[in-house]
C-alpha cells in the first residue's frame, strides 16, 4: 500500500495529513486512521522524496484527559499523539498543527497561533488557511503549533514563528 501511495506523490512538494476517523467510529478505527494512516503517508512521502509534511493533530494530546472522558475520545487523543511522536522522529521537514474545537463557522482570517494556545474553537476554513500559510513558510518546519480563533491575521501569525 505504501509504495502505491508513494507513486501518487511523485513530483509533490509537500503532503498534508488532515484525515480523521470521524464521529461514530470506535477506538480501533481511531488508531488505524489517526495514527497508522499518518505513518503510512510519512512512509510514502519518504519513498517519493517528499520532505515537507504537515500533520493536523489536536489540542489536548499532551496531557491526561479528565477521568470522565469518553473512551473513544481518549483513543482519538492517544492516536493523534502517537502520530505526532512517529512523525517528529522522522527525517522529514514536518510541522504539527493542533487546532482547537473545529466548527463549520465562516472563516475570519484571524487566529491565535502559538506553541501553547488557550483552548477554544476555530473554523475548519481558518485551519485550512493556516495550513496553506504553513506550506508557504518552510521555516516553520520542526514546530508544533496550536491554533484557535483569535485576533491576528493568519499570515502574520505564521510569520511570527519563523525567527525561532
Coordinates of C-alpha atoms in Angstrom, one line a residue:
X1 CA 0.0 0.0 0.0
X2 CA 2.8 2.4 0.9
X3 CA 4.5 2.1 -2.5
X4 CA 1.3 2.6 -4.4
X5 CA 0.6 5.7 -2.3
X6 CA 4.2 6.9 -3.0
X7 CA 3.5 6.7 -6.7
X8 CA 0.8 9.3 -6.3
X9 CA 3.2 11.6 -4.5
X10 CA 5.7 11.8 -7.4
X11 CA 6.6 15.4 -8.0
X12 CA 4.6 16.6 -5.0
X13 CA 6.2 19.4 -3.0
X14 CA 4.5 18.5 0.3
X15 CA 1.9 16.3 1.9
X16 CA -0.7 17.3 4.5
X17 CA -2.4 14.7 6.7
X18 CA -5.7 16.1 7.8
X19 CA -7.7 12.9 8.0
X20 CA -9.6 11.6 11.0
X21 CA -11.7 8.6 11.7
X22 CA -14.6 10.9 12.4
X23 CA -17.6 10.8 14.8
X24 CA -19.2 7.4 15.2
X25 CA -16.0 5.4 14.8
X26 CA -14.7 3.2 17.5
X27 CA -11.3 3.0 19.3
X28 CA -9.8 0.6 16.8
X29 CA -10.7 2.9 13.9
X30 CA -9.2 5.9 15.7
X31 CA -5.8 4.1 15.7
X32 CA -6.0 2.8 12.1
X33 CA -6.8 6.3 10.7
X34 CA -5.5 8.9 13.1
X35 CA -2.2 7.1 13.8
X36 CA -1.5 4.4 11.2
X37 CA -2.6 6.3 8.2
X38 CA -0.5 9.3 9.2
X39 CA 2.5 6.9 9.4
X40 CA 1.7 5.3 6.1
X41 CA 1.6 8.8 4.5
X42 CA 5.0 9.6 6.1
X43 CA 6.5 6.3 4.7
X44 CA 5.1 7.1 1.2
X45 CA 6.4 10.7 1.4
X46 CA 9.9 9.5 2.2
X47 CA 9.7 6.9 -0.6
X48 CA 8.6 9.5 -3.1
X49 CA 11.3 12.0 -1.9
X50 CA 8.7 14.5 -0.5
X51 CA 10.4 16.2 2.6
X52 CA 7.6 18.6 3.7
X53 CA 4.9 17.0 5.8
X54 CA 2.1 18.9 7.7
X55 CA 0.2 16.9 10.3
X56 CA -3.2 18.1 11.7
X57 CA -3.4 16.8 15.2
X58 CA -5.5 18.0 18.1
X59 CA -5.2 20.2 21.2
X60 CA -5.1 18.2 24.4
X61 CA -2.8 15.4 23.2
X62 CA -0.1 16.3 25.7
X63 CA -2.0 15.8 29.0
X64 CA -4.1 13.2 30.5
X65 CA -7.8 13.7 29.7
X66 CA -10.2 14.1 32.7
X67 CA -11.3 10.8 34.2
X68 CA -14.8 11.1 32.8
X69 CA -13.7 11.5 29.2
X70 CA -15.3 9.1 26.7
X71 CA -13.1 6.2 25.9
X72 CA -13.3 6.8 22.2
X73 CA -12.2 10.4 22.6
X74 CA -9.3 9.2 24.7
X75 CA -8.4 6.7 21.9
X76 CA -8.5 9.6 19.5
X77 CA -6.2 11.8 21.5
X78 CA -3.7 8.9 22.0
X79 CA -3.7 8.1 18.3
X80 CA -3.1 11.7 17.4
X81 CA -0.2 11.9 19.9
X82 CA 1.3 8.6 18.6
X83 CA 1.1 10.0 15.1
X84 CA 2.9 13.2 16.3
X85 CA 5.6 11.1 18.1
X86 CA 6.1 9.0 15.0
X87 CA 6.4 11.9 12.6
X88 CA 8.7 14.0 14.8
X89 CA 11.2 11.2 15.0
X90 CA 11.5 11.1 11.2
X91 CA 13.9 12.8 8.9
X92 CA 11.3 15.0 7.3
X93 CA 10.6 18.7 7.3
X94 CA 7.5 18.3 9.5
X95 CA 5.1 20.8 11.1
X96 CA 2.4 19.7 13.5
X97 CA -0.7 21.8 13.8
X98 CA -3.0 21.3 16.7
X99 CA -6.4 23.1 16.2
X100 CA -8.9 23.7 18.9
X101 CA -12.5 22.6 18.7
X102 CA -13.4 22.6 15.0
X103 CA -16.5 24.5 13.8
X104 CA -18.3 25.0 10.5
X105 CA -18.4 28.8 11.1
X106 CA -17.3 31.1 8.2
X107 CA -13.6 31.9 8.2
X108 CA -12.4 35.1 9.9
X109 CA -8.8 35.1 8.6
X110 CA -7.6 35.7 12.1
X111 CA -6.2 33.2 14.6
X112 CA -4.2 32.7 17.7
X113 CA -1.2 30.5 16.7
X114 CA 1.4 29.6 19.3
X115 CA 3.2 26.7 20.9
X116 CA 0.6 26.7 23.6
X117 CA -2.7 28.4 22.8
X118 CA -5.7 28.7 25.1
X119 CA -8.5 26.2 24.4
X120 CA -11.2 27.5 22.1
X121 CA -12.9 27.0 18.8
X122 CA -11.6 27.6 15.3
X123 CA -13.4 27.2 11.9
X124 CA -12.3 24.5 9.6
X125 CA -11.8 27.1 6.9
X126 CA -9.4 29.0 9.1
X127 CA -7.5 25.8 9.9
X128 CA -7.2 25.2 6.1
X129 CA -5.9 28.8 5.6
X130 CA -3.3 28.3 8.4
X131 CA -2.2 25.0 6.7
X132 CA -1.8 26.9 3.4
X133 CA 0.3 29.6 5.1
X134 CA 2.5 27.0 6.8
X135 CA 3.1 25.3 3.5
X136 CA 4.2 28.6 2.1
X137 CA 6.5 29.1 5.1
X138 CA 9.2 26.4 5.2
X139 CA 10.8 28.0 8.2
X140 CA 8.0 26.5 10.3
X141 CA 9.4 23.0 9.8
X142 CA 10.2 21.4 13.2
X143 CA 7.4 23.3 15.0
X144 CA 4.4 22.1 16.9
X145 CA 1.8 24.8 17.0
X146 CA -1.7 25.2 18.4
X147 CA -4.4 27.3 16.9
X148 CA -7.8 28.7 17.8
X149 CA -9.8 31.7 16.6
X150 CA -8.1 34.9 17.6
X151 CA -7.1 38.5 16.7
X152 CA -4.0 38.0 14.5
X153 CA -4.2 37.8 10.7
X154 CA -3.1 34.3 9.6
X155 CA -0.1 35.3 7.6
X156 CA 1.2 37.5 10.5
X157 CA 0.6 34.7 13.0
X158 CA 2.6 32.2 10.9
X159 CA 5.4 34.7 10.1
X160 CA 5.8 35.3 13.8
X161 CA 7.1 31.7 14.2
X162 CA 9.8 31.9 11.6
X163 CA 12.5 33.5 13.7
X164 CA 12.7 30.8 16.3

